[in-house]
Amino acid sequence: MLEVKKIITFILLIGMIISCTYRKNEVFTKLEVDKTNLDFINQVFETDSISLANNYYFYNGAGITVSDFNNDGLQDIFYTGNHTSSRLFLNKGGLLFEDVTLSSNLDNNFWNSGSTYADVNGDGWQDLFVCTVGKDEPNLLYINQGVSDNGIPVFKEEASKYGLADKRICTQAAFFDYDQDNDLDLFVIVNSQLMNDRNLTKPRNTGQNSYTVDILYRNNGDNTFTDVSEESGITNEGFSLGLAINDINNDGWPDIYVANDFITNDLLYINNKNGGFDEKALDYLRHTSYNGMGVDIADVNNDGFMDITVMDMLPESNRRRKLMQAPVNYDLFNYRADLGYAQQHVKNTLQINQGINNEGNYQFSELGTFAGMYSTDWSWAPLWADFDNSGTLDLFISNGYYKDLTDMDFSLGLKEKLRFGSNEHSIAYQKETLEKLNPIKKSNYLYKNNGHLDLVNVTKEWGLDEPSFSHGAAFADFDNDGDLELIVNNLGHTSFFYKNNTIENNKVNEKKQGFFLKVKLQGPGKNKNAFGARLELFSEGSLKQSYYHSNVRGYLSSMSDVIHLGLGAESRLDSVSIHWPDGTFQTVEAITPDTTLNIIYKPNRKKSTTFRPKTLFESITDSLQLDYVQKENNYIDFNNDPLFYKMYSREGPSIAINDINNDGLDDILLGGSSENSITLFTQNSGIFEKSNILEEDKQYEDMGMLLFDADSDGDNDLYVVSGGSEFAGQQNACQDRFYKNENGVFVKQEGASLNTASGGPVKGADFDRDGDIDLFVGGKISPGKYPTSPISSLLINKNGSLQEETPQFLKEIGMVNDALWSDFNNDGWVDLIVVGEWTKIQIFINKEGTLEPYKDNALEDSSGWWNSISGGDFDNDGDIDYILGNFGLNSYIKADKDHPIRVYADDFDANGKIDPIISYYEKDDKGTLKEYSLHTRDALISQIVAYKKRFKNYKSFSEADFDEILKKHDRKNDFVLDAKILTTTYLENRGAEGFKISQLPIACQISPVYGVLVKDFDGDGNLDALLSGNQNSADPLFGNYDASNGILLRGNGKGKLEPVSTMDSGLYLNGDQKSLVNLFVGNQQVLLAGANLGTIKAYGNNAQNKESNKVIPLGSMDAGAFITFQNGEKTKLEFYYGNSYLSQSSRKIKLLPIMKEVIIYDFNGVKRKVL
């Protein structure tokens, strides 16, 4: 028995050791009240006069301000309270705090929301500003009078004296020096307690006559402030919840970001350096969060530009998400845009700063879904801070709400009940109903940043997984040991205090990393806090981190003014550069890590002149006189096909380049949408003359176009694919057209028997080597029968006549988006590669003029939502590799081999129409991936009315997995397609070893890719690639996929492709980019990009156009070239009749000085030397 006890004791001891070790390795340890004395609890109490029934923001919580109020070198904590008095806790050292609220004269019975601090009067003591939201309750300004004999700071409330006692519903405020006069001005955000009109679609109010316009106070320099809002351009209304001050456009002047709730736009006020601001949100941001809450701005990816993070309320689990998803009205979505409202979506947003564009505006790419932090439920405070001292900023998010107002069953039921009855009855009914609602009580979120926007949820691993109703939060090094503690203001529960164990863990584990640097600034004049200063940290000659000094961050909260920089393994630092808020500069060298650097304002260098090197590309659209805007008809796919995830009627324009009038110059054709004719730009003396042609056929929706000499008469004829999704049941509405060129005029060949399926691409090659160009035409969509396979065609050229001779296996190969004729196996016969939606990468090998399906194990699980393909010898090994454009990863639609997206299609309700139900994998309430419907309850009911009886409310639908939505007995005759790869991909040709699929860099995954142009853009002898894309016709439920500005990939000749920043490339291909081509204007190489509902953009190539290199026109039967460079390297080129999405580039080649020998070969293998 004794031995058993010994064994049990030993096991318990081992368990304790393991448990203690695990706790030590946690980044955070929650300290209870008995360890800290922080017993603050924010509370609210419902009464007849105030409750959620008459105050929508009743449960919106309160914030935290952290500062050293008694100048003892320790950071103190000020909690704001709602029905609880706000309280100040002095830091006594050792993470022990003392409540000194009464002694400091800070107790009040107002409803406090946000707060902030600054040394307002420049006397060396931190003052405190508190926002109030109660009726007729003024904002409060507590002026710090210094400390009493026992070291407690004493405050005096003087808001009226300073001119700051406004009684509007004020949420938060921030001190900053907007006019660079070395004193602190004040910005206050305003909201409303009114319950109606919050989502009412009405013309935006951009004038001052609104009760929800924010307030800008100018510091008069004599301890008084003046409201200068209207004269300074602060005139836009909004239901403001979040505020951040930062230098968004890197010009040295502070800008303002306001996150607004409900329909009102988020506001981005750019400082015009003349005492005012210009509202630029719609110019800088492509879409924003709908219910904007807290906001933080920081350099998330260490590239020197400030990024913006805004919180919303999208749930993480399928059940909660489906319970809150309301019907989406595309027409209303567009109507709001017409009224000036931003594209807004219910999700957290992460706006990554991409730098300045050609118009002088900074451009942001919204990558919240890509980074994985878009759905953290009802969220409040985002805070970027380096909690593990790794050198990258981690992300904390607070969340929780007392009542689940997002429950659609509740919302619709309440709306129905409130249609009748008095206001008194309505409020009583609301109170009764609200009491029955479930809470949203979840743990907060913490994401570790591994760099490159790789955010990993470490909430549990780092010790923060306690459910709560959390709001404001703040971080600071409360024990001065070199890592950041975290504090959170909770509703109805004591606040959280998390001690950071990073320093201790590094010592225990003997890690030579986790270095840090703390910086304390003393600024000029009365801006003692140096708010508005910018720090840049350099190591080994390069910029490692940038930091903008502003204390108001997250939600209703303010951070310490001691700057904390994690350094990771950087033990050697070159310098810290300070851009002071008055525009002066200072550099400090010989920096020692793991110390606090005190920097006093002493500028020691002049402002550096901003030098922007010449970019690789330069916009020349205007100089070429390319005046064109693509137009669409008013057809809305979702009205007839509510289960579409995007609109298939918005897939153009196509572009074809070739010489049409036989003058030796490249001309341009742009396809028109239905009721819009083809546009011709004829080149003449370095500019283009515009005309509309083939007006008699403008009823067709033009897709792929191809200019080629079909009849070998020396001029280029035209084939046009007709497509679109709007012609269900209309015979011959998608009839393809073939036009012969007769002296520069296209004449339709009426007798041609061509494809009547709704098509997409057309690609040409002499695949049978008989001396003329044959065509492959891909079927894109079956209108009214999505996703059944439309008919694809192989058209054999016989003496200028196109005859359909399609093998059976090639007719129904799926929804084809693109194809490429390419000799992948170097046998001299061009093969066919086809990609599309819900299809694998399909290769048809050419066996001496006969196509056969080709098998490669690497392609078996290659199904995707492929958009495009283009080829080039990227590794200079003599065979052709490929880049394939796909849907990308910046969506909550994700897929892999084990968790594909699927579409189940059949006429499930027997009404004569195919019902395409899409599924995807999403987390259940336990975090397990399960298959669910991609569609909302309302979308499914719009397609299949019977679902209204099967799922009588949102709750039943939210709890249903896919087998309950589409029961097995309903699926007897359905057919199922899937997509397992969504990444834009590099397909390496390894010869006899087959193909290898690799994901291209993350810059290529932030949006759908359509255009792929392969050229040696920088003239180094190695092929590069330019990718364009986006998708602005998506279901508004998911939001537009609009993050791309075009991606230039620089090749190294060994198969590696590295992205070039947009500021270095000079390319800004934003908008709904589709086609992408290369052409020549004289000897100048030009790239041309076509966007749906957008302009065409032309860019000249500064690397290749600086020299008058010879341009060789290709013969109509030329297929490729072998090139030897001066350094002995060799490569192979192919010349395509159509490559990439709806694109045909120029058939010319430029000879560069680095080339030693160029041998061109035709489709029959006949060679000729041109260099």
mmCIF file of C-alpha atoms in Angstrom, residues 693-697 717-720 736-742 745-753:
data_model
loop_
_atom_site.group_PDB
_atom_site.id
_atom_site.type_symbol
_atom_site.label_atom_id
_atom_site.label_comp_id
_atom_site.label_asym_id
_atom_site.label_seq_id
_atom_site.Cartn_x
_atom_site.Cartn_y
_atom_site.Cartn_z
ATOM 1 C CA ILE A 693 -17.576 48.814 -85.594
ATOM 2 C CA LEU A 694 -19.976 45.965 -86.334
ATOM 3 C CA GLU A 695 -22.909 47.864 -84.865
ATOM 4 C CA GLU A 696 -25.281 45.417 -86.537
ATOM 5 C CA ASP A 697 -24.104 42.699 -84.119
ATOM 6 C CA ASP A 717 -9.629 38.206 -90.070
ATOM 7 C CA LEU A 718 -11.698 38.172 -86.881
ATOM 8 C CA TYR A 719 -13.417 35.492 -84.816
ATOM 9 C CA VAL A 720 -15.695 36.642 -81.972
ATOM 10 C CA ASP A 736 -20.330 32.985 -82.507
ATOM 11 C CA ARG A 737 -19.313 35.219 -85.454
ATOM 12 C CA PHE A 738 -16.583 34.967 -88.075
ATOM 13 C CA TYR A 739 -15.583 38.026 -90.110
ATOM 14 C CA LYS A 740 -13.297 38.192 -93.136
ATOM 15 C CA ASN A 741 -11.103 41.253 -93.550
ATOM 16 C CA GLU A 742 -11.787 42.987 -96.819
ATOM 17 C CA VAL A 745 -13.392 46.222 -93.144
ATOM 18 C CA PHE A 746 -14.763 43.134 -91.408
ATOM 19 C CA VAL A 747 -17.451 41.273 -93.326
ATOM 20 C CA LYS A 748 -19.515 38.645 -91.521
ATOM 21 C CA GLN A 749 -19.477 35.116 -92.979
ATOM 22 C CA GLU A 750 -23.162 34.340 -92.831
ATOM 23 C CA GLY A 751 -22.866 30.747 -93.972
ATOM 24 C CA ALA A 752 -20.489 29.706 -91.221
ATOM 25 C CA SER A 753 -21.918 27.028 -88.924
#
